[in-house]
Amino acid sequence: MGRNMSSQLATLDISDNNLFGLFPADIRSYFPHLARLNVSHNTFDGTIQSIGELSQLQYLDLSNNNFQGGIPHEIMSNSTYLEYLSLSRNNLQGKALPRNSSMPNLKWLYLDRNGFTGLFPDGVSKFSSLLILDIHRNDLSGDLSISFPVLAQLRGLILRRNRLKGSMPLQLCQMKHLQVLDLSENDLSGEIPTCLDNITSLTEVSSSTDFNLRGSSSCVDLTTKGSLYCFRGSMLNFLHAIDFSRNKLTGTIPIQVAELKMIRSLNTSNNLLTGQIPASLGKLESLESLDLSHNAFFGNIPSKLTDLHILEVFNVSFNNLTGPTPLVAQFSTFDDSSYLGNPNLCGPLLKKECNMSVEKSQGKRSKKTLAEIMESSILIFVEKFIEQFCEEAYGCSVRDRKNYLAYKHLSSAVSKQRRFDFLSDFVPEKLKAEDALAQRKLVENRQG
């Protein structure tokens, strides 16, 4: 190709070849008007300093090569038109996001699988148009709870496998369009935010614009269903996932998580979470993968979880759970690996019979407690009814509330007003018996 022809070239795609060697240092002299450059999936090495001279670039994909060195200052500070930047899977080092970074139109940023260092979230606030920010598997550090920016348009935030610490920033809850949130394999502490239900793209069907760039080769890596998958193309628009695994999170799973109706994958494994597994998680009708393993959850596995009819992977291994393992619906498809490391779980899958006598006695105790609660509630209702509606009209009285209700006054009242007959059925038999005994003693005393 002659220099005159190449000088007018706007798109250059030489991806997926066996090209190797150093990248041309004078590329701008050949392609001064280049807008799209894709050299991904080759074995180029050396630095990429000359790329910074291509000031009209809108799309730049250098992923899956052996480039070294840092990101040219010109790319990070003077790329006015750049919308797509992928430097994934190279050997790049230095600061990933310098404080003077300025790419006002950048929407897709993939810096994963390099050796970038520096503090995060320094420099991120300048990328106000970002849809995807993927910096996983680097060496970034910093406290996420300090000065985390609100990236209002962000759909995917993937920070997995860095050295980030601190608590989860509440600013995440202000990012209404987040569909993928992966903070796994860091050193985060504190509790899971209770405001996650403010992320509307996870709670309801979203009308957000397509955040997949057609024609791009990059993908979003996400661990779900027990394996690492690479999501690309239109599949990104259907991906709704949260991964907080392998941190030091404490506390319980907030009940607000049950409002994330669109979520397909939830992973909080390998943390220090405790409490009971919320039964309300059974409301997550889109959930396909639920991993709560390697925590300190206790209590029974909620039967409501069997309402998750499209659940494919379920893992609660290595907790302190008790009782029988569910065997209905999707749970009939899981094997013992879902429950290992819970010595007090029982059931056919674990080859450990459940103690039915214990279960029955527990059931009786529960029923008795419920009956007592109902009895007390009805007593309060009847007493209030008598006080408010019957006292003046029918001479009703409540004597010694702690012991018994003088049922004769209620009987007198309902005999005069037949529309209140239904109330007599709600008076506990124990109270009727106590009143009858009291009446007999009263008669005996009078006769004596």
Short mmCIF file of C-alpha atoms in Angstrom, two decimals:
data_model
loop_
_atom_site.label_atom_id
_atom_site.label_comp_id
_atom_site.label_asym_id
_atom_site.label_seq_id
_atom_site.Cartn_x
_atom_site.Cartn_y
_atom_site.Cartn_z
CA MET A 1 0.00 0.00 0.00
CA GLY A 2 1.41 3.36 -0.99
CA ARG A 3 1.87 6.11 1.57
CA ASN A 4 -0.67 8.32 -0.22
CA MET A 5 -3.35 5.64 0.03
CA SER A 6 -2.50 4.70 3.60
CA SER A 7 -2.63 8.32 4.71
CA GLN A 8 -6.38 8.30 4.05
CA LEU A 9 -7.02 5.02 5.86
CA ALA A 10 -9.48 5.29 8.74
CA THR A 11 -9.73 1.63 9.85
CA LEU A 12 -6.93 -0.91 10.25
CA ASP A 13 -7.75 -4.41 11.55
CA ILE A 14 -4.95 -6.98 11.59
CA SER A 15 -6.23 -8.97 14.57
CA ASP A 16 -6.03 -12.74 14.97
CA ASN A 17 -2.91 -13.34 12.92
CA ASN A 18 0.55 -14.62 13.73
CA LEU A 19 2.19 -11.22 13.60
CA PHE A 20 5.10 -10.55 15.93
CA GLY A 21 7.92 -8.12 16.55
CA LEU A 22 8.01 -4.49 17.64
CA PHE A 23 5.16 -2.18 16.90
CA PRO A 24 6.10 0.52 14.34
CA ALA A 25 7.49 3.62 15.99
CA ASP A 26 6.37 5.87 13.14
CA ILE A 27 2.83 4.59 12.69
CA ARG A 28 1.39 8.10 12.61
CA SER A 29 3.39 8.98 9.52
CA TYR A 30 1.64 6.15 7.68
CA PHE A 31 -1.86 6.47 9.18
CA PRO A 32 -2.37 10.06 10.37
CA HIS A 33 -6.18 9.84 10.14
CA LEU A 34 -6.65 6.43 11.70
CA ALA A 35 -9.88 6.19 13.70
CA ARG A 36 -10.06 2.44 14.36
CA LEU A 37 -7.03 0.25 15.10
CA ASN A 38 -7.27 -3.42 16.07
CA VAL A 39 -4.08 -5.48 16.44
CA SER A 40 -5.42 -7.87 19.10
CA HIS A 41 -4.54 -11.56 19.37
CA ASN A 42 -1.03 -11.39 17.93
CA THR A 43 2.38 -11.58 19.61
CA PHE A 44 3.62 -8.01 19.24
CA ASP A 45 5.98 -6.83 21.94
CA GLY A 46 7.84 -3.67 22.89
CA THR A 47 6.19 -0.45 24.01
CA ILE A 48 3.12 1.29 22.65
CA GLN A 49 4.39 4.87 22.92
CA SER A 50 3.84 5.60 19.22
CA ILE A 51 0.10 4.89 19.60
CA GLY A 52 -0.24 8.07 21.62
CA GLU A 53 0.42 10.08 18.46
CA LEU A 54 -2.80 8.86 16.81
CA SER A 55 -4.94 11.73 18.04
CA GLN A 56 -8.06 10.86 16.03
CA LEU A 57 -8.54 7.34 17.36
CA GLN A 58 -12.04 6.33 18.38
CA TYR A 59 -11.42 2.60 18.77
CA LEU A 60 -8.16 1.01 19.97
CA ASP A 61 -7.71 -2.70 20.70
CA LEU A 62 -4.20 -3.90 21.58
CA SER A 63 -5.33 -6.83 23.73
CA ASN A 64 -3.75 -10.28 23.85
CA ASN A 65 -0.19 -9.37 22.90
CA ASN A 66 3.10 -9.05 24.78
CA PHE A 67 3.36 -5.27 25.01
CA GLN A 68 5.44 -3.88 27.89
CA GLY A 69 5.93 -0.52 29.53
CA GLY A 70 3.26 1.95 30.50
CA ILE A 71 0.27 3.58 28.88
CA PRO A 72 1.38 6.61 26.87
CA HIS A 73 0.52 9.88 28.53
CA GLU A 74 -1.01 11.11 25.27
CA ILE A 75 -3.59 8.31 25.24
CA MET A 76 -4.81 9.00 28.76
CA SER A 77 -4.87 12.79 28.57
CA ASN A 78 -5.44 13.85 24.96
CA SER A 79 -7.70 11.21 23.43
CA THR A 80 -10.70 13.43 22.91
CA TYR A 81 -12.46 11.07 20.49
CA LEU A 82 -11.56 7.70 21.99
CA GLU A 83 -14.62 5.62 22.93
CA TYR A 84 -13.15 2.13 23.18
CA LEU A 85 -9.80 1.13 24.71
CA SER A 86 -8.71 -2.45 25.35
CA LEU A 87 -5.21 -3.22 26.62
CA SER A 88 -6.17 -6.54 28.23
CA ARG A 89 -3.78 -9.47 28.59
CA ASN A 90 -0.43 -7.79 28.06
CA ASN A 91 2.56 -7.12 30.31
CA LEU A 92 1.89 -3.43 30.82
CA GLN A 93 2.90 -1.73 34.05
CA GLY A 94 2.80 1.63 35.77
CA LYS A 95 -0.26 3.61 36.77
CA ALA A 96 -3.46 2.48 35.13
CA LEU A 97 -5.39 5.69 35.71
CA PRO A 98 -3.18 8.76 36.25
CA ARG A 99 -4.80 11.71 38.03
CA ASN A 100 -4.52 13.84 34.88
CA SER A 101 -6.45 11.29 32.81
CA SER A 102 -9.11 12.83 30.61
CA MET A 103 -11.16 10.84 28.13
CA PRO A 104 -14.59 12.48 28.14
CA ASN A 105 -16.05 10.14 25.50
CA LEU A 106 -14.55 6.85 26.67
CA LYS A 107 -17.24 4.20 27.23
CA TRP A 108 -15.40 0.87 27.21
CA LEU A 109 -12.16 0.51 29.19
CA TYR A 110 -10.47 -2.90 29.51
CA LEU A 111 -7.15 -2.93 31.38
CA ASP A 112 -7.42 -6.39 32.90
CA ARG A 113 -4.64 -8.97 33.25
CA ASN A 114 -1.64 -6.66 33.34
CA GLY A 115 0.70 -5.46 36.08
CA PHE A 116 -0.79 -2.03 36.71
CA THR A 117 -0.21 -0.45 40.10
CA GLY A 118 -1.31 2.71 41.84
CA LEU A 119 -4.21 3.82 43.95
CA PHE A 120 -7.80 3.22 43.01
CA PRO A 121 -10.12 5.10 42.50
CA ASP A 122 -7.64 7.86 41.60
CA GLY A 123 -8.36 9.24 38.14
CA VAL A 124 -11.66 7.38 37.67
CA SER A 125 -13.84 10.45 38.13
CA LYS A 126 -12.63 11.83 34.80
CA PHE A 127 -14.30 8.97 32.90
CA SER A 128 -17.86 10.18 33.27
CA SER A 129 -19.19 8.36 30.19
CA LEU A 130 -17.92 4.89 31.07
CA LEU A 131 -20.20 1.91 30.50
CA ILE A 132 -17.67 -0.80 31.37
CA LEU A 133 -14.62 -0.50 33.63
CA ASP A 134 -12.65 -3.74 33.80
CA ILE A 135 -9.33 -3.64 35.70
CA HIS A 136 -9.32 -7.13 37.20
CA ARG A 137 -6.12 -9.09 37.87
CA ASN A 138 -3.75 -6.19 38.41
CA ASP A 139 -1.95 -4.87 41.48
CA LEU A 140 -4.11 -1.87 42.32
CA SER A 141 -4.40 -0.80 45.95
CA GLY A 142 -6.35 1.80 47.86
CA ASP A 143 -9.37 2.25 50.11
CA LEU A 144 -12.63 1.98 48.18
CA SER A 145 -14.55 3.81 50.89
CA ILE A 146 -12.58 7.01 50.24
CA SER A 147 -13.68 9.35 47.44
CA PHE A 148 -15.30 6.72 45.27
CA PRO A 149 -16.84 8.54 42.28
CA VAL A 150 -20.40 8.09 41.07
CA LEU A 151 -20.14 6.87 37.48
CA ALA A 152 -23.76 7.43 36.56
CA GLN A 153 -23.72 5.56 33.24
CA LEU A 154 -21.69 2.54 34.38
CA ARG A 155 -23.09 -0.91 33.53
CA GLY A 156 -20.17 -3.10 34.51
CA LEU A 157 -17.56 -2.65 37.27
CA ILE A 158 -15.02 -5.47 37.44
CA LEU A 159 -12.25 -4.99 40.03
CA ARG A 160 -11.60 -8.63 40.86
CA ARG A 161 -8.22 -9.81 42.14
CA ASN A 162 -6.46 -6.63 43.17
CA ARG A 163 -5.36 -5.41 46.62
CA LEU A 164 -8.27 -3.10 47.36
CA LYS A 165 -9.36 -2.61 50.96
CA GLY A 166 -11.88 -0.70 53.03
CA SER A 167 -15.64 -1.04 53.11
CA MET A 168 -17.90 -1.10 50.10
CA PRO A 169 -18.64 2.44 48.97
CA LEU A 170 -22.26 3.49 49.27
CA GLN A 171 -21.81 5.38 46.01
CA LEU A 172 -22.32 2.04 44.27
CA CYS A 173 -26.00 2.30 45.16
CA GLN A 174 -26.25 5.54 43.18
CA MET A 175 -25.14 3.82 39.98
CA LYS A 176 -28.65 2.97 38.82
CA HIS A 177 -27.55 1.14 35.65
CA LEU A 178 -25.07 -1.33 37.18
CA GLN A 179 -25.65 -4.85 35.91
CA VAL A 180 -22.32 -6.48 36.73
CA LEU A 181 -20.56 -5.74 40.03
CA ASP A 182 -17.48 -7.86 40.69
CA LEU A 183 -15.35 -6.90 43.71
CA SER A 184 -14.16 -10.41 44.46
CA GLU A 185 -10.66 -11.48 45.57
CA ASN A 186 -9.71 -8.28 47.34
CA ASP A 187 -9.29 -7.30 50.99
CA LEU A 188 -12.64 -5.58 51.52
CA SER A 189 -14.21 -5.54 54.98
CA GLY A 190 -17.38 -4.32 56.64
CA GLU A 191 -20.94 -5.23 55.73
CA ILE A 192 -22.80 -5.62 52.47
CA PRO A 193 -24.58 -2.29 51.79
CA THR A 194 -28.29 -2.27 52.56
CA CYS A 195 -28.96 0.11 49.69
CA LEU A 196 -28.27 -2.27 46.80
CA ASP A 197 -31.97 -2.27 45.98
CA ASN A 198 -31.48 1.32 44.75
CA ILE A 199 -29.71 -0.10 41.68
CA THR A 200 -32.78 -0.18 39.47
CA SER A 201 -31.20 -2.25 36.69
CA LEU A 202 -31.03 -5.13 39.20
CA THR A 203 -34.54 -4.68 40.56
CA GLU A 204 -36.59 -4.19 37.40
CA VAL A 205 -36.50 -4.66 33.66
CA SER A 206 -34.15 -2.01 32.35
CA SER A 207 -34.66 0.16 29.29
CA SER A 208 -30.98 1.10 29.28
CA THR A 209 -29.18 1.40 25.99
CA ASP A 210 -27.09 -1.48 24.63
CA PHE A 211 -23.73 -1.47 26.43
CA ASN A 212 -22.15 -3.99 24.08
CA LEU A 213 -20.02 -2.51 21.32
CA ARG A 214 -20.71 -4.50 18.19
CA GLY A 215 -17.61 -5.70 16.43
CA SER A 216 -15.42 -5.67 19.54
CA SER A 217 -13.49 -8.77 20.56
CA SER A 218 -13.32 -7.99 24.28
CA CYS A 219 -15.44 -9.80 26.79
CA VAL A 220 -16.35 -9.59 30.46
CA ASP A 221 -14.90 -12.42 32.57
CA LEU A 222 -17.20 -13.50 35.39
CA THR A 223 -17.22 -16.46 37.74
CA THR A 224 -20.71 -17.93 37.84
CA LYS A 225 -22.15 -21.41 38.22
CA GLY A 226 -18.82 -22.47 39.67
CA SER A 227 -16.77 -21.64 36.57
CA LEU A 228 -15.17 -18.66 34.86
CA TYR A 229 -17.03 -17.57 31.75
CA CYS A 230 -16.27 -14.93 29.14
CA PHE A 231 -19.37 -12.95 28.16
CA ARG A 232 -19.31 -10.94 24.97
CA GLY A 233 -21.63 -9.57 22.35
CA SER A 234 -25.34 -9.31 23.02
CA MET A 235 -25.00 -11.66 26.02
CA LEU A 236 -23.69 -8.71 28.01
CA ASN A 237 -27.12 -7.13 27.95
CA PHE A 238 -28.61 -10.15 29.75
CA LEU A 239 -25.87 -10.40 32.34
CA HIS A 240 -26.92 -9.34 35.86
CA ALA A 241 -24.50 -10.49 38.53
CA ILE A 242 -22.92 -9.62 41.89
CA ASP A 243 -19.69 -11.24 43.07
CA PHE A 244 -18.38 -10.26 46.52
CA SER A 245 -16.51 -13.52 47.11
CA ARG A 246 -13.08 -13.94 48.72
CA ASN A 247 -13.05 -10.83 50.87
CA LYS A 248 -13.45 -10.25 54.62
CA LEU A 249 -17.05 -9.12 54.69
CA THR A 250 -18.95 -9.49 57.96
CA GLY A 251 -22.54 -9.22 59.12
CA THR A 252 -25.58 -10.75 57.48
CA ILE A 253 -27.08 -10.73 54.00
CA PRO A 254 -29.33 -7.65 53.95
CA ILE A 255 -33.01 -8.33 53.29
CA GLN A 256 -32.82 -5.70 50.53
CA VAL A 257 -30.88 -8.20 48.40
CA ALA A 258 -34.17 -10.04 47.91
CA GLU A 259 -35.40 -7.08 45.85
CA LEU A 260 -32.79 -7.66 43.12
CA LYS A 261 -35.31 -9.50 40.93
CA MET A 262 -33.17 -9.32 37.77
CA ILE A 263 -30.03 -10.85 39.24
CA ARG A 264 -28.88 -14.13 37.69
CA SER A 265 -25.77 -14.83 39.75
CA LEU A 266 -25.05 -14.02 43.41
CA ASN A 267 -21.74 -15.04 44.97
CA THR A 268 -20.78 -14.10 48.55
CA SER A 269 -18.60 -17.15 49.21
CA ASN A 270 -15.37 -17.16 51.24
CA ASN A 271 -16.20 -14.30 53.58
CA LEU A 272 -17.05 -13.99 57.29
CA LEU A 273 -20.80 -13.61 56.87
CA THR A 274 -23.09 -14.96 59.56
CA GLY A 275 -26.75 -15.15 60.53
CA GLN A 276 -29.44 -17.21 58.87
CA ILE A 277 -29.88 -17.50 55.13
CA PRO A 278 -32.77 -15.12 54.38
CA ALA A 279 -35.87 -17.00 53.23
CA SER A 280 -36.68 -13.93 51.13
CA LEU A 281 -33.93 -14.96 48.68
CA GLY A 282 -36.61 -17.27 47.33
CA LYS A 283 -38.07 -14.18 45.63
CA LEU A 284 -35.10 -13.90 43.24
CA GLU A 285 -36.99 -15.49 40.37
CA SER A 286 -34.21 -14.91 37.80
CA LEU A 287 -31.46 -16.46 39.92
CA GLU A 288 -29.46 -19.21 38.20
CA SER A 289 -26.44 -19.43 40.51
CA LEU A 290 -26.28 -18.92 44.30
CA ASP A 291 -22.99 -19.46 46.13
CA LEU A 292 -22.94 -18.79 49.89
CA SER A 293 -20.22 -21.32 50.71
CA HIS A 294 -17.34 -20.89 53.18
CA ASN A 295 -19.03 -18.49 55.59
CA ALA A 296 -20.57 -18.87 59.06
CA PHE A 297 -24.28 -19.09 58.23
CA PHE A 298 -26.37 -21.11 60.68
CA GLY A 299 -29.91 -22.41 60.97
CA ASN A 300 -31.95 -24.35 58.44
CA ILE A 301 -31.87 -24.03 54.68
CA PRO A 302 -35.08 -22.03 54.02
CA SER A 303 -37.75 -24.05 52.23
CA LYS A 304 -38.65 -20.90 50.27
CA LEU A 305 -35.46 -21.35 48.25
CA THR A 306 -37.20 -24.19 46.43
CA ASP A 307 -39.20 -21.46 44.68
CA LEU A 308 -36.07 -20.70 42.62
CA HIS A 309 -37.24 -22.75 39.67
CA ILE A 310 -34.37 -21.94 37.28
CA LEU A 311 -31.57 -22.30 39.83
CA GLU A 312 -28.77 -24.38 38.27
CA VAL A 313 -26.00 -24.08 40.87
CA PHE A 314 -26.47 -23.95 44.65
CA ASN A 315 -23.59 -24.04 47.12
CA VAL A 316 -23.83 -23.61 50.89
CA SER A 317 -20.91 -25.88 51.75
CA PHE A 318 -18.71 -25.20 54.78
CA ASN A 319 -21.09 -23.25 56.97
CA ASN A 320 -22.85 -24.15 60.25
CA LEU A 321 -26.21 -25.12 58.81
CA THR A 322 -28.55 -27.64 60.44
CA GLY A 323 -31.57 -29.73 59.53
CA PRO A 324 -32.64 -31.53 56.35
CA THR A 325 -31.50 -30.65 52.85
CA PRO A 326 -34.34 -29.75 50.43
CA LEU A 327 -35.19 -32.42 47.88
CA VAL A 328 -37.94 -30.85 45.78
CA ALA A 329 -37.94 -28.88 42.53
CA GLN A 330 -34.48 -27.77 41.40
CA PHE A 331 -32.95 -29.01 44.64
CA SER A 332 -33.50 -32.59 43.51
CA THR A 333 -30.79 -31.98 40.88
CA PHE A 334 -27.99 -30.95 43.29
CA ASP A 335 -25.45 -33.39 44.71
CA ASP A 336 -23.70 -33.60 48.07
CA SER A 337 -21.02 -31.08 47.05
CA SER A 338 -23.61 -28.34 47.62
CA TYR A 339 -23.74 -29.17 51.33
CA LEU A 340 -20.30 -30.47 52.39
CA GLY A 341 -18.75 -29.15 55.60
CA ASN A 342 -22.04 -28.75 57.47
CA PRO A 343 -21.92 -31.62 60.01
CA ASN A 344 -25.43 -30.89 61.31
CA LEU A 345 -27.14 -31.12 57.93
CA CYS A 346 -28.91 -34.38 57.16
CA GLY A 347 -30.71 -36.11 54.35
CA PRO A 348 -30.28 -38.79 51.68
CA LEU A 349 -27.65 -36.83 49.75
CA LEU A 350 -25.39 -36.71 52.79
CA LYS A 351 -26.09 -40.34 53.74
CA LYS A 352 -27.12 -39.14 57.16
CA GLU A 353 -30.61 -39.81 58.41
CA CYS A 354 -32.48 -36.95 59.96
CA ASN A 355 -33.62 -37.51 63.55
CA MET A 356 -37.37 -37.52 63.01
CA SER A 357 -38.17 -37.64 66.72
CA VAL A 358 -36.19 -34.48 67.25
CA GLU A 359 -37.88 -32.84 64.29
CA LYS A 360 -41.31 -33.84 65.57
CA SER A 361 -40.59 -32.55 69.05
CA GLN A 362 -39.28 -29.33 67.58
CA GLY A 363 -42.43 -29.12 65.50
CA LYS A 364 -44.62 -29.64 68.56
CA ARG A 365 -42.76 -26.97 70.46
CA SER A 366 -43.18 -24.60 67.54
CA LYS A 367 -46.89 -25.34 67.26
CA LYS A 368 -47.37 -24.90 70.99
CA THR A 369 -45.58 -21.59 70.92
CA LEU A 370 -47.66 -20.46 67.96
CA ALA A 371 -50.86 -21.52 69.72
CA GLU A 372 -49.88 -19.59 72.81
CA ILE A 373 -49.10 -16.54 70.72
CA MET A 374 -52.46 -16.77 68.95
CA GLU A 375 -54.23 -17.27 72.26
CA SER A 376 -52.57 -14.22 73.76
CA SER A 377 -53.33 -12.13 70.70
CA ILE A 378 -56.99 -13.13 70.75
CA LEU A 379 -57.21 -12.39 74.46
CA ILE A 380 -55.85 -8.90 73.90
CA PHE A 381 -58.28 -8.36 71.03
CA VAL A 382 -61.27 -9.47 73.10
CA GLU A 383 -60.20 -7.37 76.06
CA LYS A 384 -59.83 -4.29 73.90
CA PHE A 385 -63.19 -4.98 72.31
CA ILE A 386 -64.86 -5.19 75.70
CA GLU A 387 -63.18 -2.04 76.96
CA GLN A 388 -64.04 0.06 73.92
CA PHE A 389 -67.48 -1.19 72.91
CA CYS A 390 -69.14 -3.10 75.71
CA GLU A 391 -68.29 -1.57 79.04
CA GLU A 392 -70.95 1.13 79.23
CA ALA A 393 -73.61 -0.61 77.17
CA TYR A 394 -73.53 -4.04 78.75
CA GLY A 395 -71.68 -3.74 82.02
CA CYS A 396 -68.71 -5.75 80.83
CA SER A 397 -65.59 -5.94 82.98
CA VAL A 398 -62.10 -7.33 82.79
CA ARG A 399 -60.88 -8.75 86.08
CA ASP A 400 -57.27 -9.58 86.71
CA ARG A 401 -56.02 -9.52 83.11
CA LYS A 402 -53.02 -11.62 83.95
CA ASN A 403 -55.16 -14.59 84.99
CA TYR A 404 -58.51 -14.78 83.19
CA LEU A 405 -61.26 -12.98 81.31
CA ALA A 406 -64.72 -12.93 82.87
CA TYR A 407 -66.38 -14.64 79.96
CA LYS A 408 -69.91 -14.21 81.30
CA HIS A 409 -69.82 -10.50 80.46
CA LEU A 410 -68.84 -11.20 76.90
CA SER A 411 -71.57 -13.84 76.70
CA SER A 412 -74.06 -11.35 78.02
CA ALA A 413 -72.93 -8.81 75.47
CA VAL A 414 -73.09 -11.11 72.48
CA SER A 415 -76.48 -12.46 73.55
CA LYS A 416 -77.89 -8.95 73.32
CA GLN A 417 -76.12 -8.19 70.05
CA ARG A 418 -76.24 -11.31 67.84
CA ARG A 419 -73.92 -9.85 65.25
CA PHE A 420 -71.06 -10.37 67.71
CA ASP A 421 -71.64 -14.15 67.99
CA PHE A 422 -68.45 -14.91 66.08
CA LEU A 423 -66.38 -13.61 68.97
CA SER A 424 -67.35 -16.45 71.28
CA ASP A 425 -65.50 -18.88 69.04
CA PHE A 426 -62.27 -16.99 69.58
CA VAL A 427 -62.26 -17.15 73.37
CA PRO A 428 -59.65 -19.76 74.37
CA GLU A 429 -61.05 -22.89 76.02
CA LYS A 430 -58.57 -22.51 78.86
CA LEU A 431 -60.06 -19.15 79.75
CA LYS A 432 -63.60 -20.52 79.57
CA ALA A 433 -62.60 -23.36 81.90
CA GLU A 434 -60.90 -20.99 84.34
CA ASP A 435 -63.98 -18.79 84.39
CA ALA A 436 -66.28 -21.77 84.91
CA LEU A 437 -64.15 -22.92 87.84
CA ALA A 438 -64.19 -19.43 89.32
CA GLN A 439 -67.96 -19.26 88.98
CA ARG A 440 -68.38 -22.61 90.77
CA LYS A 441 -66.18 -21.44 93.62
CA LEU A 442 -68.19 -18.24 93.83
CA VAL A 443 -71.45 -20.18 94.07
CA GLU A 444 -69.99 -22.56 96.70
CA ASN A 445 -68.78 -19.62 98.78
CA ARG A 446 -72.20 -17.99 98.62
CA GLN A 447 -73.93 -21.23 99.60
CA GLY A 448 -71.47 -21.82 102.40
#
